[in-house]
PDB file of C-alpha atoms in Angstrom:
ATOM      1  CA  MET I   7      78.518 186.849  12.274  1.00 61.00           C
ATOM      2  CA  ARG I   8      74.863 187.540  13.048  1.00 78.00           C
ATOM      3  CA  PHE I   9      72.153 184.972  13.715  1.00 74.00           C
ATOM      4  CA  PRO I  10      68.744 186.432  12.739  1.00 72.00           C
ATOM      5  CA  THR I  11      67.074 184.007  15.185  1.00 74.00           C
ATOM      6  CA  ASP I  12      68.042 181.776  18.101  1.00 81.00           C
ATOM      7  CA  GLU I  13      67.247 178.873  15.813  1.00 90.00           C
ATOM      8  CA  GLY I  14      70.128 179.960  13.592  1.00 87.00           C
ATOM      9  CA  ARG I  15      72.603 179.515  16.441  1.00 90.00           C
ATOM     10  CA  GLN I  16      71.141 176.103  17.226  1.00 94.00           C
ATOM     11  CA  ARG I  17      71.511 175.074  13.581  1.00 96.00           C
ATOM     12  CA  TYR I  18      75.137 176.190  13.598  1.00 96.00           C
ATOM     13  CA  ASP I  19      75.841 174.106  16.714  1.00 95.00           C
ATOM     14  CA  ALA I  20      74.169 171.059  15.137  1.00 97.00           C
ATOM     15  CA  LEU I  21      76.240 171.508  11.977  1.00 97.00           C
ATOM     16  CA  VAL I  22      79.442 171.622  14.021  1.00 97.00           C
ATOM     17  CA  ARG I  23      78.532 168.247  15.534  1.00 97.00           C
ATOM     18  CA  ALA I  24      77.838 166.832  12.046  1.00 97.00           C
ATOM     19  CA  ALA I  25      80.944 168.391  10.467  1.00 97.00           C
ATOM     20  CA  PRO I  26      82.741 165.137   9.499  1.00 96.00           C
ATOM     21  CA  ARG I  27      79.751 164.218   7.286  1.00 97.00           C
ATOM     22  CA  THR I  28      78.987 167.758   6.080  1.00 97.00           C
ATOM     23  CA  VAL I  29      79.279 169.209   2.582  1.00 97.00           C
ATOM     24  CA  VAL I  30      80.124 172.915   2.304  1.00 98.00           C
ATOM     25  CA  GLY I  31      78.796 174.610  -0.839  1.00 98.00           C
ATOM     26  CA  LEU I  32      80.012 178.109  -1.725  1.00 98.00           C
ATOM     27  CA  ASP I  33      79.037 180.627  -4.356  1.00 97.00           C
ATOM     28  CA  PHE I  34      81.979 182.439  -5.999  1.00 95.00           C
ATOM     29  CA  ASP I  35      81.237 186.111  -6.778  1.00 93.00           C
ATOM     30  CA  GLY I  36      80.276 188.061  -3.677  1.00 92.00           C
ATOM     31  CA  THR I  37      80.943 185.044  -1.448  1.00 95.00           C
ATOM     32  CA  LEU I  38      84.520 183.905  -2.069  1.00 96.00           C
ATOM     33  CA  ALA I  39      85.502 186.819  -4.315  1.00 94.00           C
ATOM     34  CA  PRO I  40      84.625 190.515  -3.914  1.00 92.00           C
ATOM     35  CA  ILE I  41      82.253 192.031  -6.465  1.00 86.00           C
ATOM     36  CA  VAL I  42      84.208 194.230  -8.903  1.00 84.00           C
ATOM     37  CA  ASP I  43      83.313 196.288 -11.976  1.00 79.00           C
ATOM     38  CA  ASP I  44      85.205 193.967 -14.352  1.00 80.00           C
ATOM     39  CA  PRO I  45      84.116 190.313 -13.931  1.00 81.00           C
ATOM     40  CA  ALA I  46      87.430 189.170 -15.411  1.00 80.00           C
ATOM     41  CA  GLN I  47      89.209 190.681 -12.403  1.00 86.00           C
ATOM     42  CA  ALA I  48      87.095 189.040  -9.688  1.00 86.00           C
ATOM     43  CA  HIS I  49      89.915 187.116  -8.050  1.00 92.00           C
ATOM     44  CA  ILE I  50      89.259 185.002  -5.007  1.00 94.00           C
ATOM     45  CA  HIS I  51      89.877 186.488  -1.570  1.00 95.00           C
ATOM     46  CA  PRO I  52      93.604 186.147  -0.726  1.00 95.00           C
ATOM     47  CA  ASP I  53      92.820 184.194   2.456  1.00 96.00           C
ATOM     48  CA  ALA I  54      90.400 181.769   0.805  1.00 95.00           C
ATOM     49  CA  ALA I  55      92.829 179.002  -0.162  1.00 94.00           C
ATOM     50  CA  GLY I  56      94.173 178.665   3.379  1.00 94.00           C
ATOM     51  CA  VAL I  57      90.711 178.744   4.929  1.00 96.00           C
ATOM     52  CA  LEU I  58      89.375 176.107   2.525  1.00 96.00           C
ATOM     53  CA  LEU I  59      92.312 173.827   3.296  1.00 94.00           C
ATOM     54  CA  GLU I  60      91.766 174.254   7.042  1.00 95.00           C
ATOM     55  CA  LEU I  61      88.060 173.569   6.674  1.00 96.00           C
ATOM     56  CA  ALA I  62      88.567 170.550   4.399  1.00 95.00           C
ATOM     57  CA  ARG I  63      90.278 168.706   7.252  1.00 94.00           C
ATOM     58  CA  GLU I  64      87.043 168.864   9.240  1.00 96.00           C
ATOM     59  CA  VAL I  65      84.273 168.266   6.657  1.00 96.00           C
ATOM     60  CA  ALA I  66      83.367 165.638   4.070  1.00 95.00           C
ATOM     61  CA  ALA I  67      83.673 167.786   0.926  1.00 94.00           C
ATOM     62  CA  ILE I  68      83.808 171.357  -0.368  1.00 96.00           C
ATOM     63  CA  ALA I  69      82.100 172.550  -3.552  1.00 97.00           C
ATOM     64  CA  VAL I  70      82.184 175.873  -5.372  1.00 98.00           C
ATOM     65  CA  ILE I  71      78.809 176.318  -7.083  1.00 97.00           C
ATOM     66  CA  THR I  72      78.734 179.312  -9.397  1.00 94.00           C
ATOM     67  CA  GLY I  73      77.041 180.898 -12.375  1.00 90.00           C
ATOM     68  CA  ARG I  74      80.476 181.521 -13.870  1.00 90.00           C
ATOM     69  CA  PRO I  75      81.997 179.124 -16.380  1.00 92.00           C
ATOM     70  CA  ALA I  76      83.951 176.519 -14.444  1.00 93.00           C
ATOM     71  CA  ARG I  77      87.200 177.442 -16.185  1.00 94.00           C
ATOM     72  CA  GLN I  78      86.857 181.061 -15.053  1.00 93.00           C
ATOM     73  CA  ALA I  79      86.252 180.019 -11.461  1.00 94.00           C
ATOM     74  CA  LEU I  80      89.205 177.642 -11.541  1.00 95.00           C
ATOM     75  CA  ASP I  81      91.533 180.321 -12.893  1.00 95.00           C
ATOM     76  CA  LEU I  82      90.318 183.293 -10.825  1.00 93.00           C
ATOM     77  CA  GLY I  83      90.238 181.178  -7.687  1.00 94.00           C
ATOM     78  CA  GLY I  84      93.441 179.212  -8.179  1.00 94.00           C
ATOM     79  CA  LEU I  85      91.156 176.285  -7.460  1.00 95.00           C
ATOM     80  CA  GLU I  86      93.170 173.640  -9.287  1.00 95.00           C
ATOM     81  CA  GLU I  87      96.022 174.324  -6.851  1.00 94.00           C
ATOM     82  CA  VAL I  88      93.564 174.287  -3.943  1.00 94.00           C
ATOM     83  CA  GLY I  89      92.285 170.944  -5.242  1.00 92.00           C
ATOM     84  CA  ASP I  90      95.833 169.566  -5.246  1.00 92.00           C
ATOM     85  CA  GLU I  91      96.276 170.577  -1.603  1.00 90.00           C
ATOM     86  CA  LEU I  92      92.950 169.055  -0.639  1.00 90.00           C
ATOM     87  CA  ALA I  93      93.834 165.825  -2.450  1.00 87.00           C
ATOM     88  CA  ALA I  94      96.960 165.599  -0.322  1.00 86.00           C
ATOM     89  CA  GLU I  95      94.619 165.676   2.695  1.00 83.00           C
ATOM     90  CA  GLY I  96      92.481 162.890   1.209  1.00 87.00           C
ATOM     91  CA  LYS I  97      89.650 165.328   0.391  1.00 88.00           C
ATOM     92  CA  GLU I  98      87.942 166.318  -2.856  1.00 89.00           C
ATOM     93  CA  LEU I  99      87.081 169.753  -4.218  1.00 95.00           C
ATOM     94  CA  PHE I 100      84.143 170.096  -6.603  1.00 96.00           C
ATOM     95  CA  VAL I 101      83.512 173.021  -8.944  1.00 97.00           C
ATOM     96  CA  PHE I 102      80.096 173.355 -10.587  1.00 96.00           C
ATOM     97  CA  GLY I 103      80.020 176.090 -13.224  1.00 94.00           C
ATOM     98  CA  GLN I 104      77.114 177.727 -15.039  1.00 91.00           C
ATOM     99  CA  TYR I 105      74.587 176.701 -12.384  1.00 91.00           C
ATOM    100  CA  GLY I 106      75.627 173.061 -12.513  1.00 91.00           C
ATOM    101  CA  ASN I 107      75.817 172.636 -16.287  1.00 91.00           C
ATOM    102  CA  GLU I 108      79.598 172.278 -16.004  1.00 93.00           C
ATOM    103  CA  ARG I 109      81.326 169.927 -13.563  1.00 95.00           C
ATOM    104  CA  TRP I 110      84.936 169.592 -12.421  1.00 96.00           C
ATOM    105  CA  SER I 111      86.524 167.827  -9.482  1.00 94.00           C
ATOM    106  CA  SER I 112      90.047 167.553  -8.138  1.00 91.00           C
ATOM    107  CA  GLN I 113      89.843 163.804  -8.706  1.00 86.00           C
ATOM    108  CA  HIS I 114      88.815 163.807 -12.393  1.00 84.00           C
ATOM    109  CA  ARG I 115      90.558 167.078 -13.391  1.00 84.00           C
ATOM    110  CA  ARG I 116      88.522 167.870 -16.494  1.00 91.00           C
ATOM    111  CA  ILE I 117      85.443 169.971 -17.139  1.00 91.00           C
ATOM    112  CA  ALA I 118      82.362 168.062 -18.255  1.00 87.00           C
ATOM    113  CA  ALA I 119      79.850 170.253 -20.087  1.00 81.00           C
ATOM    114  CA  PRO I 120      76.921 169.949 -22.523  1.00 83.00           C
ATOM    115  CA  ARG I 121      76.614 171.692 -25.855  1.00 87.00           C
ATOM    116  CA  PRO I 122      75.341 175.310 -25.905  1.00 86.00           C
ATOM    117  CA  PRO I 123      71.539 175.465 -25.664  1.00 85.00           C
ATOM    118  CA  ARG I 124      69.380 175.826 -28.719  1.00 87.00           C
ATOM    119  CA  GLY I 125      68.251 179.387 -29.124  1.00 91.00           C
ATOM    120  CA  LEU I 126      71.312 181.009 -27.554  1.00 92.00           C
ATOM    121  CA  ALA I 127      72.872 182.052 -30.877  1.00 92.00           C
ATOM    122  CA  THR I 128      69.662 183.668 -32.112  1.00 94.00           C
ATOM    123  CA  PHE I 129      69.171 185.341 -28.714  1.00 94.00           C
ATOM    124  CA  GLU I 130      72.631 186.909 -29.061  1.00 94.00           C
ATOM    125  CA  ARG I 131      71.751 188.032 -32.577  1.00 95.00           C
ATOM    126  CA  ASP I 132      68.660 189.869 -31.293  1.00 95.00           C
ATOM    127  CA  LEU I 133      70.273 191.174 -28.099  1.00 95.00           C
ATOM    128  CA  PRO I 134      71.741 194.480 -29.399  1.00 95.00           C
ATOM    129  CA  ARG I 135      68.283 195.677 -30.463  1.00 94.00           C
ATOM    130  CA  ALA I 136      66.888 194.886 -27.006  1.00 95.00           C
ATOM    131  CA  LEU I 137      69.752 196.761 -25.347  1.00 95.00           C
ATOM    132  CA  ARG I 138      69.143 199.825 -27.502  1.00 94.00           C
ATOM    133  CA  SER I 139      65.409 199.740 -26.754  1.00 93.00           C
ATOM    134  CA  ALA I 140      66.197 199.937 -23.025  1.00 94.00           C
ATOM    135  CA  ASP I 141      68.731 202.746 -23.463  1.00 94.00           C
ATOM    136  CA  ALA I 142      71.501 200.359 -22.374  1.00 94.00           C
ATOM    137  CA  ALA I 143      73.419 199.842 -25.599  1.00 94.00           C
ATOM    138  CA  ASP I 144      76.749 200.166 -23.755  1.00 94.00           C
ATOM    139  CA  ALA I 145      76.042 197.400 -21.250  1.00 94.00           C
ATOM    140  CA  TYR I 146      78.848 194.853 -21.073  1.00 93.00           C
ATOM    141  CA  VAL I 147      77.789 191.562 -22.667  1.00 94.00           C
ATOM    142  CA  GLU I 148      79.645 188.469 -21.465  1.00 91.00           C
ATOM    143  CA  ASP I 149      79.448 185.334 -23.617  1.00 90.00           C
ATOM    144  CA  LYS I 150      79.809 182.369 -21.256  1.00 89.00           C
ATOM    145  CA  GLY I 151      79.484 179.701 -23.915  1.00 87.00           C
ATOM    146  CA  LEU I 152      76.400 178.135 -22.327  1.00 88.00           C
ATOM    147  CA  ALA I 153      74.850 181.463 -21.322  1.00 90.00           C
ATOM    148  CA  VAL I 154      74.974 185.208 -21.913  1.00 94.00           C
ATOM    149  CA  ALA I 155      75.320 187.736 -19.090  1.00 92.00           C
ATOM    150  CA  VAL I 156      74.448 191.415 -19.473  1.00 95.00           C
ATOM    151  CA  HIS I 157      76.254 193.558 -16.893  1.00 94.00           C
ATOM    152  CA  THR I 158      74.999 197.044 -15.999  1.00 93.00           C
ATOM    153  CA  ARG I 159      77.555 197.888 -13.292  1.00 90.00           C
ATOM    154  CA  ARG I 160      79.716 200.009 -15.620  1.00 90.00           C
ATOM    155  CA  LEU I 161      76.820 202.174 -16.847  1.00 91.00           C
ATOM    156  CA  ALA I 162      76.070 205.670 -15.507  1.00 90.00           C
ATOM    157  CA  ASP I 163      72.829 204.453 -13.908  1.00 93.00           C
ATOM    158  CA  PRO I 164      73.386 200.732 -13.152  1.00 92.00           C
ATOM    159  CA  ASP I 165      70.159 200.179 -11.201  1.00 92.00           C
ATOM    160  CA  GLY I 166      67.983 202.073 -13.676  1.00 95.00           C
ATOM    161  CA  ALA I 167      69.453 200.208 -16.643  1.00 94.00           C
ATOM    162  CA  PHE I 168      69.029 196.882 -14.821  1.00 94.00           C
ATOM    163  CA  HIS I 169      65.317 197.464 -14.247  1.00 95.00           C
ATOM    164  CA  ARG I 170      64.739 198.783 -17.771  1.00 96.00           C
ATOM    165  CA  LEU I 171      66.398 195.691 -19.222  1.00 95.00           C
ATOM    166  CA  LEU I 172      64.502 193.066 -17.220  1.00 95.00           C
ATOM    167  CA  PRO I 173      61.220 193.136 -19.223  1.00 95.00           C
ATOM    168  CA  PRO I 174      62.690 193.102 -22.773  1.00 95.00           C
ATOM    169  CA  LEU I 175      65.320 190.490 -21.906  1.00 95.00           C
ATOM    170  CA  GLN I 176      62.708 188.325 -20.191  1.00 95.00           C
ATOM    171  CA  ALA I 177      60.530 188.455 -23.312  1.00 95.00           C
ATOM    172  CA  LEU I 178      63.490 187.782 -25.600  1.00 95.00           C
ATOM    173  CA  ALA I 179      64.662 184.833 -23.489  1.00 94.00           C
ATOM    174  CA  GLN I 180      61.199 183.266 -23.524  1.00 94.00           C
ATOM    175  CA  ARG I 181      60.975 183.707 -27.294  1.00 94.00           C
ATOM    176  CA  HIS I 182      64.142 181.630 -27.702  1.00 94.00           C
ATOM    177  CA  GLY I 183      63.307 178.953 -25.109  1.00 93.00           C
ATOM    178  CA  LEU I 184      65.730 180.276 -22.501  1.00 93.00           C
ATOM    179  CA  VAL I 185      65.423 181.406 -18.879  1.00 91.00           C
ATOM    180  CA  LEU I 186      66.482 184.639 -17.221  1.00 92.00           C
ATOM    181  CA  GLU I 187      68.452 184.815 -13.962  1.00 88.00           C
ATOM    182  CA  PRO I 188      68.841 188.269 -12.352  1.00 90.00           C
ATOM    183  CA  GLY I 189      71.792 188.980 -10.073  1.00 85.00           C
ATOM    184  CA  ARG I 190      73.738 191.916  -8.662  1.00 83.00           C
ATOM    185  CA  ALA I 191      73.850 194.400 -11.592  1.00 88.00           C
ATOM    186  CA  VAL I 192      73.777 191.465 -13.999  1.00 91.00           C
ATOM    187  CA  ILE I 193      71.082 189.639 -15.964  1.00 94.00           C
ATOM    188  CA  GLU I 194      71.981 186.167 -17.172  1.00 92.00           C
ATOM    189  CA  VAL I 195      70.137 184.224 -19.876  1.00 94.00           C
ATOM    190  CA  ARG I 196      70.699 180.469 -20.127  1.00 90.00           C
ATOM    191  CA  SER I 197      69.027 177.165 -20.842  1.00 85.00           C
ATOM    192  CA  PRO I 198      66.310 175.899 -18.477  1.00 83.00           C
ATOM    193  CA  GLY I 199      66.635 172.735 -16.450  1.00 79.00           C
ATOM    194  CA  SER I 200      69.596 173.361 -14.153  1.00 82.00           C
ATOM    195  CA  HIS I 201      70.075 175.526 -11.078  1.00 90.00           C
ATOM    196  CA  LYS I 202      72.110 175.564  -7.887  1.00 95.00           C
ATOM    197  CA  GLY I 203      69.420 173.794  -5.911  1.00 95.00           C
ATOM    198  CA  MET I 204      69.783 170.749  -8.150  1.00 94.00           C
ATOM    199  CA  VAL I 205      73.529 170.758  -7.453  1.00 96.00           C
ATOM    200  CA  VAL I 206      72.874 170.820  -3.705  1.00 97.00           C
ATOM    201  CA  ASP I 207      70.557 167.812  -4.010  1.00 96.00           C
ATOM    202  CA  ARG I 208      73.051 165.909  -6.164  1.00 95.00           C
ATOM    203  CA  LEU I 209      75.969 166.543  -3.821  1.00 96.00           C
ATOM    204  CA  ALA I 210      74.004 165.556  -0.738  1.00 97.00           C
ATOM    205  CA  ALA I 211      73.034 162.289  -2.413  1.00 96.00           C
ATOM    206  CA  VAL I 212      76.420 161.250  -3.846  1.00 93.00           C
ATOM    207  CA  THR I 213      78.309 162.070  -0.633  1.00 94.00           C
ATOM    208  CA  ASP I 214      75.665 160.551   1.664  1.00 96.00           C
ATOM    209  CA  ALA I 215      75.836 163.807   3.595  1.00 97.00           C
ATOM    210  CA  GLU I 216      74.499 164.256   7.112  1.00 97.00           C
ATOM    211  CA  GLY I 217      75.004 168.025   7.021  1.00 98.00           C
ATOM    212  CA  PHE I 218      75.020 170.777   4.392  1.00 98.00           C
ATOM    213  CA  LEU I 219      76.139 174.408   4.521  1.00 98.00           C
ATOM    214  CA  PHE I 220      75.559 176.754   1.603  1.00 98.00           C
ATOM    215  CA  ALA I 221      76.775 180.348   1.414  1.00 97.00           C
ATOM    216  CA  GLY I 222      75.610 182.775  -1.273  1.00 95.00           C
ATOM    217  CA  ASP I 223      74.901 186.423  -1.891  1.00 92.00           C
ATOM    218  CA  ASP I 224      72.161 187.041  -4.471  1.00 88.00           C
ATOM    219  CA  LEU I 225      69.050 185.857  -6.288  1.00 86.00           C
ATOM    220  CA  GLY I 226      70.876 183.103  -8.164  1.00 87.00           C
ATOM    221  CA  ASP I 227      71.355 181.359  -4.810  1.00 93.00           C
ATOM    222  CA  VAL I 228      67.694 181.217  -3.799  1.00 93.00           C
ATOM    223  CA  GLU I 229      67.160 177.710  -5.219  1.00 94.00           C
ATOM    224  CA  ALA I 230      70.211 176.482  -3.298  1.00 96.00           C
ATOM    225  CA  PHE I 231      68.803 177.933  -0.068  1.00 97.00           C
ATOM    226  CA  GLU I 232      65.469 176.241  -0.766  1.00 96.00           C
ATOM    227  CA  ALA I 233      67.199 172.911  -1.419  1.00 97.00           C
ATOM    228  CA  VAL I 234      69.151 173.191   1.842  1.00 98.00           C
ATOM    229  CA  GLU I 235      65.907 173.867   3.713  1.00 97.00           C
ATOM    230  CA  ALA I 236      64.398 170.742   2.129  1.00 98.00           C
ATOM    231  CA  LEU I 237      67.410 168.728   3.347  1.00 98.00           C
ATOM    232  CA  ARG I 238      66.816 170.068   6.866  1.00 97.00           C
ATOM    233  CA  GLN I 239      63.250 168.807   6.745  1.00 97.00           C
ATOM    234  CA  GLU I 240      64.659 165.397   5.819  1.00 97.00           C
ATOM    235  CA  GLY I 241      66.734 165.406   9.010  1.00 97.00           C
ATOM    236  CA  LEU I 242      70.110 166.780   7.900  1.00 98.00           C
ATOM    237  CA  ALA I 243      71.963 169.404   9.894  1.00 98.00           C
ATOM    238  CA  THR I 244      71.966 172.496   7.689  1.00 98.00           C
ATOM    239  CA  LEU I 245      73.070 176.117   7.626  1.00 97.00           C
ATOM    240  CA  ARG I 246      72.169 178.837   5.105  1.00 97.00           C
ATOM    241  CA  VAL I 247      74.687 181.679   5.099  1.00 97.00           C
ATOM    242  CA  CYS I 248      74.001 185.069   3.499  1.00 94.00           C
ATOM    243  CA  SER I 249      77.028 187.043   2.343  1.00 94.00           C
ATOM    244  CA  ALA I 250      75.246 190.363   2.755  1.00 88.00           C
ATOM    245  CA  SER I 251      75.856 193.604   0.881  1.00 80.00           C
ATOM    246  CA  SER I 252      74.195 196.965   0.389  1.00 71.00           C
ATOM    247  CA  GLU I 253      73.192 195.883  -3.156  1.00 69.00           C
ATOM    248  CA  GLU I 254      71.135 192.775  -2.483  1.00 63.00           C
ATOM    249  CA  SER I 255      69.079 191.704   0.543  1.00 69.00           C
ATOM    250  CA  ALA I 256      66.814 188.985  -0.872  1.00 76.00           C
ATOM    251  CA  LEU I 257      68.612 186.157   0.962  1.00 86.00           C
ATOM    252  CA  ILE I 258      68.613 187.708   4.421  1.00 88.00           C
ATOM    253  CA  ALA I 259      65.089 186.563   5.287  1.00 88.00           C
ATOM    254  CA  LEU I 260      65.970 183.006   4.190  1.00 91.00           C
ATOM    255  CA  SER I 261      69.243 182.829   6.125  1.00 93.00           C
ATOM    256  CA  ASP I 262      70.324 181.198   9.359  1.00 95.00           C
ATOM    257  CA  VAL I 263      73.496 183.316   9.484  1.00 94.00           C
ATOM    258  CA  VAL I 264      74.228 186.747   8.017  1.00 94.00           C
ATOM    259  CA  VAL I 265      77.825 187.876   7.480  1.00 94.00           C
ATOM    260  CA  ARG I 266      79.388 190.815   5.669  1.00 92.00           C
ATOM    261  CA  GLY I 267      80.810 189.821   2.285  1.00 93.00           C
ATOM    262  CA  PRO I 268      83.715 187.449   1.597  1.00 96.00           C
ATOM    263  CA  ASP I 269      85.562 188.577   4.736  1.00 96.00           C
ATOM    264  CA  GLY I 270      82.604 187.490   6.838  1.00 96.00           C
ATOM    265  CA  VAL I 271      82.165 184.214   4.965  1.00 97.00           C
ATOM    266  CA  LEU I 272      85.786 183.244   5.515  1.00 97.00           C
ATOM    267  CA  GLU I 273      85.650 184.176   9.197  1.00 97.00           C
ATOM    268  CA  LEU I 274      82.587 181.947   9.594  1.00 97.00           C
ATOM    269  CA  LEU I 275      84.358 179.055   7.849  1.00 97.00           C
ATOM    270  CA  ARG I 276      87.398 179.523  10.101  1.00 97.00           C
ATOM    271  CA  GLU I 277      85.156 179.408  13.150  1.00 96.00           C
ATOM    272  CA  LEU I 278      83.390 176.299  11.861  1.00 97.00           C
ATOM    273  CA  ALA I 279      86.751 174.560  11.338  1.00 97.00           C
ATOM    274  CA  ARG I 280      87.946 175.541  14.844  1.00 96.00           C
ATOM    275  CA  ASP I 281      84.733 174.447  16.538  1.00 96.00           C
ATOM    276  CA  ALA I 282      84.633 171.138  14.652  1.00 96.00           C
ATOM    277  CA  ARG I 283      88.273 170.457  15.467  1.00 95.00           C
ATOM    278  CA  ALA I 284      87.572 171.064  19.155  1.00 94.00           C
ATOM    279  CA  LEU I 285      84.993 168.252  19.130  1.00 86.00           C
ATOM    280  CA  ARG I 286      87.307 165.662  17.593  1.00 76.00           C
TER     281      ARG I 286
END
């Protein structure tokens, strides 16, 4: 792992000391699971379950906080089984889907979710015209129930299509009272009022956390990084981890630690578990 500043190393050391009262929040795609062309095939890293179990013995709680529907994350990550193993250790796993609009935990075992936002159905009705206007009619459209994601990764010119689509989809989202969230070769449109930063705040409050680590990889994680920084200013031990790639660099300047993709994230979590265990 790479610390952009000496302060990053100091923050890591402080988090190790606070580990028993620390919450670890993790994005899914690009952080726990490699980015792939087909989102339905984005299975969690094969080592993730074992690493999360090892880490859970040293921290207060672990949460997966993702833009995916919670059910997708549970299935692609085998997270219900991971939750069972954590429960046997007296720990709880949280899964927050669709930027916190959906909630699941290994204790309650069901997904709590609101109704789809007003305006989403009419947005989907108008979407094909917007795709054609941006010469991206073949973009893959994923209906998430509470949101719609337009993926450009499979197109001949993914980056060009992404940038052509941003203005018309932004205008269309605003027309229907929705918000736009850009990511890595994906543009998501959803209801306003919930983001990953709000989940970070909620988790810190309900767990009475003294430390918080969040790891993410793209623009959808910026609010979570900002919330973690606000917790640091309140006196918590914190660490912001960027799962870096050649596609997205927006989080690097905000990060305390930079690692390379899911492999790097899991190696950092292993090291955190080892260092925390050594202090027990």
